[in-house]
Short mmCIF file of N, CA and C in Angstrom, two decimals:
data_model
loop_
_atom_site.label_atom_id
_atom_site.label_comp_id
_atom_site.label_asym_id
_atom_site.label_seq_id
_atom_site.Cartn_x
_atom_site.Cartn_y
_atom_site.Cartn_z
N MET A 1 -66.25 80.25 123.72
CA MET A 1 -67.36 80.05 122.75
C MET A 1 -67.70 78.18 123.21
N THR A 2 -68.93 78.60 123.37
CA THR A 2 -68.96 76.77 123.30
C THR A 2 -70.42 75.95 122.48
N ALA A 3 -69.52 75.07 122.00
CA ALA A 3 -70.12 74.04 120.63
C ALA A 3 -70.94 73.68 121.06
N CYS A 4 -72.62 74.31 121.36
CA CYS A 4 -74.26 73.51 121.20
C CYS A 4 -75.22 74.43 120.50
N ARG A 5 -76.28 73.25 119.73
CA ARG A 5 -77.51 74.03 118.94
C ARG A 5 -78.60 73.08 119.42
N ARG A 6 -79.01 74.09 118.69
CA ARG A 6 -80.91 73.67 119.00
C ARG A 6 -80.83 72.91 118.25
N GLU A 7 -82.36 71.97 117.90
CA GLU A 7 -82.01 71.24 116.99
C GLU A 7 -83.81 71.31 117.12
N ASP A 8 -84.70 71.66 116.80
CA ASP A 8 -86.05 71.88 116.81
C ASP A 8 -86.78 72.40 117.86
N GLY A 9 -85.76 72.70 118.27
CA GLY A 9 -86.66 73.39 120.19
C GLY A 9 -86.40 72.82 121.14
N GLN A 10 -86.34 71.18 120.46
CA GLN A 10 -87.02 70.19 121.23
C GLN A 10 -85.96 70.08 122.77
N GLY A 11 -84.18 70.62 122.01
CA GLY A 11 -83.00 70.09 123.61
C GLY A 11 -82.11 70.58 123.26
N ILE A 12 -80.73 70.73 123.25
CA ILE A 12 -79.40 71.12 122.75
C ILE A 12 -78.44 69.82 122.71
N THR A 13 -78.35 69.95 121.38
CA THR A 13 -77.01 68.47 121.08
C THR A 13 -76.04 68.75 121.49
N LYS A 14 -75.23 68.23 122.19
CA LYS A 14 -73.68 67.93 122.73
C LYS A 14 -73.55 66.90 122.43
N GLY A 15 -72.46 67.10 121.17
CA GLY A 15 -71.71 66.00 120.23
C GLY A 15 -72.42 65.18 119.56
N ASP A 16 -72.77 63.82 120.35
CA ASP A 16 -74.46 62.83 119.51
C ASP A 16 -75.78 62.20 120.89
N VAL A 17 -75.08 63.34 122.18
CA VAL A 17 -75.87 63.42 122.69
C VAL A 17 -77.17 64.24 122.89
N GLN A 18 -78.16 64.68 123.07
CA GLN A 18 -79.55 65.20 123.60
C GLN A 18 -79.56 65.77 124.85
N VAL A 19 -79.77 66.76 125.53
CA VAL A 19 -79.78 66.91 126.94
C VAL A 19 -80.50 67.92 126.64
N SER A 20 -81.51 67.95 127.58
CA SER A 20 -82.67 68.66 128.37
C SER A 20 -82.42 70.39 127.93
N TYR A 21 -82.99 70.66 127.09
CA TYR A 21 -83.22 72.27 127.76
C TYR A 21 -84.89 72.44 126.96
N VAL A 22 -85.64 71.83 126.72
CA VAL A 22 -86.99 72.32 125.79
C VAL A 22 -87.53 72.72 128.04
N GLY A 23 -88.54 73.16 128.39
CA GLY A 23 -88.66 73.46 129.86
C GLY A 23 -87.78 74.47 130.60
N SER A 24 -86.34 74.36 130.16
CA SER A 24 -85.23 75.12 130.81
C SER A 24 -85.67 76.52 131.06
N TYR A 25 -85.58 77.43 132.39
CA TYR A 25 -85.34 78.46 132.49
C TYR A 25 -84.71 79.43 131.53
N LEU A 26 -83.48 78.91 131.01
CA LEU A 26 -82.90 79.52 129.36
C LEU A 26 -83.51 79.29 128.17
N TRP A 27 -85.08 78.22 127.88
CA TRP A 27 -85.30 77.86 127.01
C TRP A 27 -86.94 79.01 126.67
N SER A 28 -87.44 79.31 128.47
CA SER A 28 -88.35 79.71 128.25
C SER A 28 -88.20 81.27 128.10
N LEU A 29 -86.56 81.97 128.94
CA LEU A 29 -86.38 82.84 128.30
C LEU A 29 -86.46 83.79 126.50
N ARG A 30 -86.02 82.47 126.53
CA ARG A 30 -86.39 82.11 124.26
C ARG A 30 -87.07 82.53 123.85
N GLN A 31 -87.93 82.06 124.08
CA GLN A 31 -89.05 82.16 123.40
C GLN A 31 -90.30 83.41 123.91
N LYS A 32 -89.13 84.03 124.88
CA LYS A 32 -89.30 85.35 124.56
C LYS A 32 -88.76 86.44 124.46
N VAL A 33 -87.27 86.50 124.04
CA VAL A 33 -86.57 87.35 124.12
C VAL A 33 -86.21 86.91 122.56
N GLY A 34 -86.18 85.92 121.48
CA GLY A 34 -85.50 85.16 120.50
C GLY A 34 -84.37 85.34 120.97
N SER A 35 -82.88 85.77 119.86
CA SER A 35 -81.75 85.40 120.28
C SER A 35 -80.76 87.31 121.50
N ARG A 36 -82.50 87.46 121.19
CA ARG A 36 -81.32 88.50 122.14
C ARG A 36 -80.40 88.33 123.52
N PRO A 37 -78.84 88.45 123.52
CA PRO A 37 -78.42 88.62 124.50
C PRO A 37 -79.27 88.53 126.00
N LEU A 38 -79.06 87.85 126.64
CA LEU A 38 -79.23 87.36 128.04
C LEU A 38 -78.01 87.76 128.91
N LEU A 39 -78.44 88.15 129.84
CA LEU A 39 -78.02 88.52 131.05
C LEU A 39 -78.35 86.92 131.97
N VAL A 40 -77.41 85.92 132.36
CA VAL A 40 -77.08 85.18 133.05
C VAL A 40 -76.38 84.16 134.00
N PRO A 41 -77.51 84.55 135.33
CA PRO A 41 -76.32 84.35 136.23
C PRO A 41 -76.29 82.49 135.88
N GLY A 42 -74.96 82.50 136.93
CA GLY A 42 -74.25 81.27 137.25
C GLY A 42 -73.18 80.74 139.21
N ALA A 43 -73.10 79.43 139.01
CA ALA A 43 -72.03 80.11 139.55
C ALA A 43 -71.03 78.56 138.39
N GLN A 44 -69.86 79.31 139.03
CA GLN A 44 -67.99 78.21 139.21
C GLN A 44 -67.77 77.04 140.39
N VAL A 45 -67.61 76.19 140.14
CA VAL A 45 -67.05 75.45 141.75
C VAL A 45 -65.43 74.75 141.11
N LEU A 46 -64.18 75.27 142.43
CA LEU A 46 -63.58 74.52 142.25
C LEU A 46 -63.04 73.51 143.67
N LEU A 47 -63.35 72.93 143.20
CA LEU A 47 -63.51 71.76 144.61
C LEU A 47 -61.78 71.28 144.75
N LEU A 48 -61.29 71.07 145.67
CA LEU A 48 -59.77 71.14 145.62
C LEU A 48 -59.35 69.61 146.46
N ASP A 49 -58.67 68.94 146.26
CA ASP A 49 -58.34 67.86 147.13
C ASP A 49 -57.14 68.07 148.25
N GLY A 50 -57.32 66.63 148.83
CA GLY A 50 -55.95 67.11 149.76
C GLY A 50 -54.29 67.43 149.65
N ALA A 51 -54.11 66.77 147.98
CA ALA A 51 -52.81 68.41 147.87
C ALA A 51 -52.61 69.14 147.45
N GLY A 52 -54.12 69.98 147.51
CA GLY A 52 -54.36 71.29 146.92
C GLY A 52 -54.64 71.00 145.81
N ARG A 53 -55.03 70.22 144.56
CA ARG A 53 -55.15 69.95 143.28
C ARG A 53 -56.64 70.33 142.65
N GLY A 54 -56.92 70.73 141.83
CA GLY A 54 -58.39 71.35 141.47
C GLY A 54 -59.06 70.66 140.26
N LEU A 55 -60.23 69.97 140.48
CA LEU A 55 -61.12 68.73 139.51
C LEU A 55 -61.19 69.74 138.37
N PHE A 56 -61.33 69.55 137.29
CA PHE A 56 -60.97 69.96 135.66
C PHE A 56 -62.00 69.09 135.17
N GLN A 57 -63.08 69.55 134.38
CA GLN A 57 -64.15 68.49 133.72
C GLN A 57 -63.72 68.37 132.08
N ARG A 58 -63.56 67.48 131.26
CA ARG A 58 -63.64 67.94 129.99
C ARG A 58 -65.50 68.06 129.28
N ARG A 59 -65.58 69.31 128.46
CA ARG A 59 -66.93 69.58 128.10
C ARG A 59 -67.21 68.71 127.09
N ALA A 60 -68.25 67.92 126.99
CA ALA A 60 -68.39 66.68 125.77
C ALA A 60 -68.67 67.51 124.62
N ASP A 61 -69.24 68.68 124.80
CA ASP A 61 -69.96 69.85 123.14
C ASP A 61 -68.03 70.32 122.36
N ASN A 62 -67.36 70.42 122.88
CA ASN A 62 -65.87 71.06 122.35
C ASN A 62 -64.57 70.38 122.87
N GLY A 63 -64.63 69.58 123.56
CA GLY A 63 -63.52 69.01 124.41
C GLY A 63 -62.25 69.97 124.92
N VAL A 64 -62.97 71.43 125.73
CA VAL A 64 -62.42 71.80 126.44
C VAL A 64 -62.56 71.77 128.21
N TRP A 65 -61.22 72.19 128.33
CA TRP A 65 -61.55 71.67 130.33
C TRP A 65 -61.54 73.11 131.32
N GLU A 66 -62.42 72.60 131.77
CA GLU A 66 -63.41 73.59 132.11
C GLU A 66 -63.58 72.67 134.38
N LEU A 67 -64.39 74.33 134.81
CA LEU A 67 -64.74 73.96 136.43
C LEU A 67 -65.79 73.21 135.70
N PRO A 68 -66.10 72.68 136.94
CA PRO A 68 -68.07 72.39 136.91
C PRO A 68 -68.16 74.02 137.20
N ALA A 69 -70.01 73.65 136.61
CA ALA A 69 -70.23 75.09 136.24
C ALA A 69 -71.38 75.13 135.78
N GLY A 70 -72.25 76.55 136.00
CA GLY A 70 -73.79 76.33 135.09
C GLY A 70 -74.55 77.43 135.23
N ALA A 71 -75.53 77.29 134.56
CA ALA A 71 -76.84 78.60 134.61
C ALA A 71 -77.28 78.49 136.33
N CYS A 72 -78.66 78.89 137.09
CA CYS A 72 -79.13 79.10 137.47
C CYS A 72 -80.11 78.90 137.42
N GLU A 73 -81.57 78.76 137.34
CA GLU A 73 -82.30 78.06 137.32
C GLU A 73 -83.57 78.71 138.32
N GLU A 74 -85.20 79.00 138.02
CA GLU A 74 -85.83 79.87 138.37
C GLU A 74 -86.25 79.80 139.75
N GLY A 75 -85.88 79.71 140.99
CA GLY A 75 -86.21 80.01 141.98
C GLY A 75 -84.43 79.35 143.04
N SER A 76 -83.79 78.80 141.89
CA SER A 76 -81.97 78.37 143.19
C SER A 76 -81.35 80.16 143.11
N ASP A 77 -80.69 80.22 144.26
CA ASP A 77 -79.40 80.54 144.69
C ASP A 77 -77.98 80.11 144.32
N PHE A 78 -77.28 80.65 144.14
CA PHE A 78 -75.60 81.09 143.68
C PHE A 78 -75.60 79.49 144.07
N ARG A 79 -75.29 78.81 145.40
CA ARG A 79 -74.82 77.99 146.20
C ARG A 79 -75.26 76.99 145.74
N GLY A 80 -76.80 76.75 146.09
CA GLY A 80 -78.13 76.14 145.19
C GLY A 80 -77.59 75.20 144.15
N THR A 81 -76.97 76.46 142.34
CA THR A 81 -76.80 75.78 141.61
C THR A 81 -75.52 75.78 141.51
N ALA A 82 -74.63 76.11 142.85
CA ALA A 82 -73.13 75.42 142.08
C ALA A 82 -72.96 73.74 142.93
N VAL A 83 -74.40 73.23 144.38
CA VAL A 83 -74.71 71.80 144.51
C VAL A 83 -75.23 71.19 143.20
N ARG A 84 -75.82 71.68 142.74
CA ARG A 84 -76.52 71.10 141.83
C ARG A 84 -75.37 70.52 140.63
N GLU A 85 -74.78 71.54 140.28
CA GLU A 85 -74.34 71.13 138.92
C GLU A 85 -72.50 70.29 139.43
N LEU A 86 -72.73 70.52 140.89
CA LEU A 86 -71.40 69.44 140.72
C LEU A 86 -71.99 68.20 140.84
N ALA A 87 -72.88 68.47 140.86
CA ALA A 87 -73.58 66.91 141.20
C ALA A 87 -74.04 66.11 139.82
N GLU A 88 -74.91 66.65 139.33
CA GLU A 88 -75.08 67.07 137.72
C GLU A 88 -73.28 66.86 137.37
N GLU A 89 -72.94 67.13 137.15
CA GLU A 89 -71.81 67.42 135.86
C GLU A 89 -70.02 65.97 136.46
N THR A 90 -70.16 66.42 137.72
CA THR A 90 -68.93 65.18 138.58
C THR A 90 -70.41 63.88 139.13
N GLY A 91 -70.90 63.49 139.81
CA GLY A 91 -71.38 63.21 141.14
C GLY A 91 -70.51 63.08 142.19
N LEU A 92 -70.10 64.07 142.71
CA LEU A 92 -69.58 64.72 143.43
C LEU A 92 -70.50 65.80 144.27
N ARG A 93 -70.35 64.94 145.56
CA ARG A 93 -71.91 66.20 146.73
C ARG A 93 -71.27 66.63 147.49
N VAL A 94 -71.56 68.11 147.34
CA VAL A 94 -70.44 69.20 148.76
C VAL A 94 -71.62 70.05 149.05
N ALA A 95 -71.69 70.07 150.58
CA ALA A 95 -72.52 70.63 151.43
C ALA A 95 -72.86 72.56 150.57
N PRO A 96 -74.32 72.43 150.84
CA PRO A 96 -73.41 74.07 150.92
C PRO A 96 -72.66 75.04 151.95
N ALA A 97 -72.53 74.63 152.83
CA ALA A 97 -71.76 75.58 154.11
C ALA A 97 -70.02 75.36 153.63
N ASP A 98 -69.86 73.99 152.25
CA ASP A 98 -68.33 73.86 152.78
C ASP A 98 -68.03 74.47 151.69
N LEU A 99 -69.04 75.50 150.45
CA LEU A 99 -68.61 76.33 149.38
C LEU A 99 -68.31 77.89 150.21
N GLU A 100 -66.75 78.57 149.91
CA GLU A 100 -66.95 79.53 150.12
C GLU A 100 -66.94 80.19 149.19
N ALA A 101 -67.61 81.74 148.86
CA ALA A 101 -67.24 82.36 147.79
C ALA A 101 -65.40 83.43 148.26
N PHE A 102 -64.98 83.16 146.86
CA PHE A 102 -63.98 84.19 146.02
C PHE A 102 -63.69 84.83 145.15
N GLY A 103 -64.78 85.15 144.60
CA GLY A 103 -64.69 85.61 143.16
C GLY A 103 -65.80 85.70 142.73
N SER A 104 -66.81 86.90 142.06
CA SER A 104 -67.48 86.78 140.69
C SER A 104 -66.65 87.28 139.65
N LEU A 105 -66.97 86.45 138.34
CA LEU A 105 -66.61 87.00 137.14
C LEU A 105 -67.38 87.32 136.05
N SER A 106 -67.54 88.64 135.40
CA SER A 106 -68.77 88.99 135.32
C SER A 106 -68.39 89.27 132.92
N ASP A 107 -66.63 89.92 133.50
CA ASP A 107 -66.07 90.47 132.20
C ASP A 107 -67.42 89.62 131.04
N PRO A 108 -67.59 91.19 130.78
CA PRO A 108 -68.65 90.39 129.33
C PRO A 108 -67.12 89.76 127.78
N GLY A 109 -65.97 90.72 128.50
CA GLY A 109 -64.50 90.33 127.32
C GLY A 109 -64.33 88.80 128.22
N VAL A 110 -64.79 88.33 128.97
CA VAL A 110 -64.32 87.24 128.69
C VAL A 110 -65.50 85.92 129.61
N HIS A 111 -66.48 85.61 129.32
CA HIS A 111 -67.68 85.71 129.96
C HIS A 111 -68.98 85.02 129.19
N THR A 112 -68.88 85.82 128.08
CA THR A 112 -70.04 85.89 126.86
C THR A 112 -69.08 84.88 126.03
N LEU A 113 -70.77 83.49 125.76
CA LEU A 113 -70.52 82.63 124.81
C LEU A 113 -71.65 82.75 123.61
N THR A 114 -70.72 82.87 122.86
CA THR A 114 -72.28 82.75 121.92
C THR A 114 -72.25 80.77 121.10
N TYR A 115 -73.15 81.07 120.84
CA TYR A 115 -73.96 79.23 119.95
C TYR A 115 -73.64 79.46 119.18
N PRO A 116 -74.00 78.11 118.53
CA PRO A 116 -73.20 78.29 116.98
C PRO A 116 -74.82 78.46 116.38
N ASN A 117 -75.89 78.59 117.50
CA ASN A 117 -77.66 78.59 116.77
C ASN A 117 -77.63 80.50 116.49
N GLY A 118 -76.71 81.37 116.71
CA GLY A 118 -76.28 82.88 117.18
C GLY A 118 -77.05 83.02 118.47
N ASP A 119 -77.68 82.11 119.37
CA ASP A 119 -77.52 82.47 121.15
C ASP A 119 -76.60 83.66 121.63
N VAL A 120 -76.81 84.09 122.38
CA VAL A 120 -75.47 84.46 123.21
C VAL A 120 -76.27 85.42 124.68
N THR A 121 -74.88 85.39 125.59
CA THR A 121 -75.54 84.90 126.91
C THR A 121 -74.24 86.01 126.75
N HIS A 122 -74.39 86.47 128.34
CA HIS A 122 -73.41 87.07 128.92
C HIS A 122 -73.73 86.78 130.61
N CYS A 123 -72.52 85.75 131.09
CA CYS A 123 -72.84 85.29 131.85
C CYS A 123 -72.21 85.78 133.23
N PHE A 124 -72.54 86.69 134.14
CA PHE A 124 -72.41 86.00 135.98
C PHE A 124 -71.81 85.08 137.17
N ALA A 125 -70.75 84.71 136.50
CA ALA A 125 -70.55 82.96 138.38
C ALA A 125 -70.18 83.56 139.40
N LEU A 126 -70.69 83.58 139.86
CA LEU A 126 -69.97 83.78 142.04
C LEU A 126 -69.43 82.19 141.85
N CYS A 127 -68.45 82.42 142.20
CA CYS A 127 -66.79 81.32 142.26
C CYS A 127 -67.15 80.85 143.16
N PHE A 128 -67.08 79.77 143.59
CA PHE A 128 -67.21 79.05 144.68
C PHE A 128 -65.38 77.83 144.95
N TRP A 129 -64.97 77.78 146.22
CA TRP A 129 -64.12 77.22 146.58
C TRP A 129 -64.44 75.62 147.57
N ALA A 130 -64.10 74.43 147.47
CA ALA A 130 -64.73 74.06 148.64
C ALA A 130 -63.30 72.62 148.69
N ARG A 131 -63.17 72.79 149.75
CA ARG A 131 -62.65 70.83 149.55
C ARG A 131 -63.12 69.58 150.74
N ARG A 132 -63.64 69.53 151.12
CA ARG A 132 -64.77 68.70 151.68
C ARG A 132 -66.20 68.67 150.14
N TRP A 133 -66.21 66.98 150.31
CA TRP A 133 -67.38 66.37 149.34
C TRP A 133 -67.60 65.19 150.01
N SER A 134 -68.73 64.14 148.60
CA SER A 134 -68.78 63.32 149.17
C SER A 134 -69.06 62.61 147.71
N GLY A 135 -68.68 61.22 147.95
CA GLY A 135 -69.57 60.70 146.78
C GLY A 135 -68.27 59.75 145.72
N GLU A 136 -68.85 59.46 144.46
CA GLU A 136 -68.07 59.11 143.41
C GLU A 136 -67.78 59.87 142.23
N LEU A 137 -66.18 60.02 141.46
CA LEU A 137 -65.97 60.83 140.60
C LEU A 137 -67.01 60.27 139.32
N SER A 138 -67.73 60.89 139.76
CA SER A 138 -68.33 59.90 137.53
C SER A 138 -68.59 60.98 136.77
N PRO A 139 -68.20 61.56 136.22
CA PRO A 139 -68.62 62.45 135.35
C PRO A 139 -70.32 62.04 134.52
N GLY A 140 -70.78 63.50 134.64
CA GLY A 140 -71.86 63.12 133.85
C GLY A 140 -71.53 62.90 132.14
N ARG A 141 -72.18 62.25 131.90
CA ARG A 141 -71.96 61.51 129.81
C ARG A 141 -72.48 62.64 129.20
N ASP A 142 -73.67 63.21 129.43
CA ASP A 142 -74.42 63.60 128.35
C ASP A 142 -73.50 65.22 128.28
N GLU A 143 -73.13 65.96 129.23
CA GLU A 143 -72.22 66.98 129.47
C GLU A 143 -70.76 67.53 129.45
N VAL A 144 -70.39 65.91 130.56
CA VAL A 144 -68.51 65.77 130.45
C VAL A 144 -67.97 64.58 129.99
N THR A 145 -66.77 64.61 129.06
CA THR A 145 -65.88 63.02 128.92
C THR A 145 -64.89 62.75 130.29
N GLY A 146 -64.58 63.24 130.83
CA GLY A 146 -64.00 63.33 131.80
C GLY A 146 -63.12 64.18 132.42
N ALA A 147 -62.56 63.33 134.05
CA ALA A 147 -62.78 64.53 134.47
C ALA A 147 -61.58 64.06 135.66
N GLN A 148 -60.39 64.87 136.38
CA GLN A 148 -59.79 65.02 136.68
C GLN A 148 -58.95 65.70 137.55
N PHE A 149 -58.03 65.37 138.63
CA PHE A 149 -57.74 66.71 139.61
C PHE A 149 -56.17 66.89 139.19
N ARG A 150 -55.94 68.18 139.16
CA ARG A 150 -54.56 69.00 138.59
C ARG A 150 -54.37 69.90 139.36
N ALA A 151 -53.24 69.55 138.92
CA ALA A 151 -52.12 70.71 139.83
C ALA A 151 -52.54 72.44 139.15
N LEU A 152 -53.35 73.57 139.96
CA LEU A 152 -53.77 74.15 139.54
C LEU A 152 -52.27 75.43 138.59
N ALA A 153 -51.46 75.07 139.05
CA ALA A 153 -50.54 75.90 138.06
C ALA A 153 -50.08 74.85 136.77
N ASP A 154 -50.76 73.75 136.24
CA ASP A 154 -51.18 73.22 135.26
C ASP A 154 -52.06 72.47 135.08
N PRO A 155 -52.98 73.17 134.98
CA PRO A 155 -53.99 72.70 133.94
C PRO A 155 -54.22 71.90 133.26
N PRO A 156 -55.00 71.10 132.70
CA PRO A 156 -55.40 70.61 131.40
C PRO A 156 -55.48 71.59 130.27
N ARG A 157 -55.57 70.70 129.21
CA ARG A 157 -55.16 71.80 128.11
C ARG A 157 -56.07 70.74 126.91
N PRO A 158 -56.97 71.86 126.29
CA PRO A 158 -57.46 73.54 126.31
C PRO A 158 -58.42 73.56 126.52
N LEU A 159 -57.67 74.93 127.37
CA LEU A 159 -58.29 75.54 128.94
C LEU A 159 -59.65 75.98 128.54
N HIS A 160 -60.88 76.28 129.70
CA HIS A 160 -61.64 77.72 128.31
C HIS A 160 -61.05 78.08 129.27
N PRO A 161 -61.58 79.72 128.23
CA PRO A 161 -60.67 80.86 129.01
C PRO A 161 -61.82 81.49 129.88
N PRO A 162 -62.67 81.26 130.18
CA PRO A 162 -63.41 81.88 131.71
C PRO A 162 -62.44 80.94 133.22
N THR A 163 -62.12 79.55 132.20
CA THR A 163 -61.85 79.17 133.74
C THR A 163 -60.21 79.46 134.32
N ALA A 164 -59.81 79.92 133.43
CA ALA A 164 -58.41 80.81 133.29
C ALA A 164 -58.17 81.93 134.00
N VAL A 165 -59.25 82.72 134.35
CA VAL A 165 -59.54 83.69 134.59
C VAL A 165 -59.35 83.56 135.66
N VAL A 166 -60.74 82.13 136.54
CA VAL A 166 -61.27 82.32 137.49
C VAL A 166 -59.53 81.75 138.64
N LEU A 167 -59.04 80.85 138.12
CA LEU A 167 -58.27 80.45 138.08
C LEU A 167 -57.10 81.49 138.52
N GLU A 168 -56.63 82.81 138.17
CA GLU A 168 -55.89 83.89 138.53
C GLU A 168 -56.75 84.31 140.07
N MET A 169 -57.69 84.50 139.64
CA MET A 169 -58.64 85.08 141.19
C MET A 169 -58.65 84.08 141.88
N PHE A 170 -58.34 83.38 141.68
CA PHE A 170 -58.55 81.85 143.07
C PHE A 170 -56.62 82.07 144.07
N ARG A 171 -55.70 82.60 142.91
CA ARG A 171 -54.56 82.68 143.16
C ARG A 171 -53.97 83.98 143.96
N GLU A 172 -55.18 85.03 142.74
CA GLU A 172 -55.05 86.39 143.54
C GLU A 172 -56.01 85.91 145.55
N PHE A 173 -56.92 85.23 144.95
CA PHE A 173 -57.63 85.43 146.75
C PHE A 173 -57.03 85.09 147.68
N GLY A 174 -56.24 83.26 147.25
CA GLY A 174 -54.97 83.10 148.51
C GLY A 174 -54.03 84.07 148.41
N SER A 175 -53.67 84.58 148.45
CA SER A 175 -51.91 85.58 148.20
C SER A 175 -52.73 86.82 149.06
N THR A 176 -54.50 87.57 149.12
CA THR A 176 -54.42 88.29 149.57
C THR A 176 -56.02 88.12 150.75
N GLY A 177 -56.73 87.11 150.45
CA GLY A 177 -57.88 86.51 151.30
C GLY A 177 -58.98 87.47 151.08
N LYS A 178 -58.52 88.80 150.20
CA LYS A 178 -59.96 89.49 149.27
C LYS A 178 -60.86 88.91 148.33
N PHE A 179 -62.28 89.13 148.33
CA PHE A 179 -62.99 88.49 147.46
C PHE A 179 -62.38 89.07 145.87
N GLN A 180 -62.17 88.65 144.86
CA GLN A 180 -61.80 88.82 143.72
C GLN A 180 -63.05 88.82 143.12
N ALA A 181 -63.05 90.25 142.44
CA ALA A 181 -64.18 90.55 141.21
C ALA A 181 -63.66 91.15 139.52
N ARG A 182 -64.57 90.60 138.56
CA ARG A 182 -64.02 90.91 137.37
C ARG A 182 -64.71 90.90 136.73
#
């Protein structure tokens, strides 16, 4: 569950910070379908450092740890979404060619998010990993309160449930070399 709320249709408040929502693709869909469940494509990024540790970020709205991730916007693709979300949430840049897809998470039992205002999204994420990036780690304050590299077998807690599943999928991908779908 994600702890965000819309206030007067002007944005999403995460903690004490107002985040742009008006005009976004999801906002425009909500204007048409109200609170009916939305199917939302998106991307997640598992960024690995030289020691094989993954980058985790702590959400500003509910304090859980997760991988950088987010929803596609109109006109974007999965790689572009991964690049954009990683930059927005961590300050790090990755070249699209350096992203390798290893799985897709669409299990509604794991990847359905309910917002406090009643909005429900069933997310479909293409999951990427990368070892090369540039920039300085500087979490986006409106969405992220901290970020750190941790061993994949010992992620920070509390861990966002979809992130736990993505880590399992990545372990299986590493063992078999086969694209994972759940």
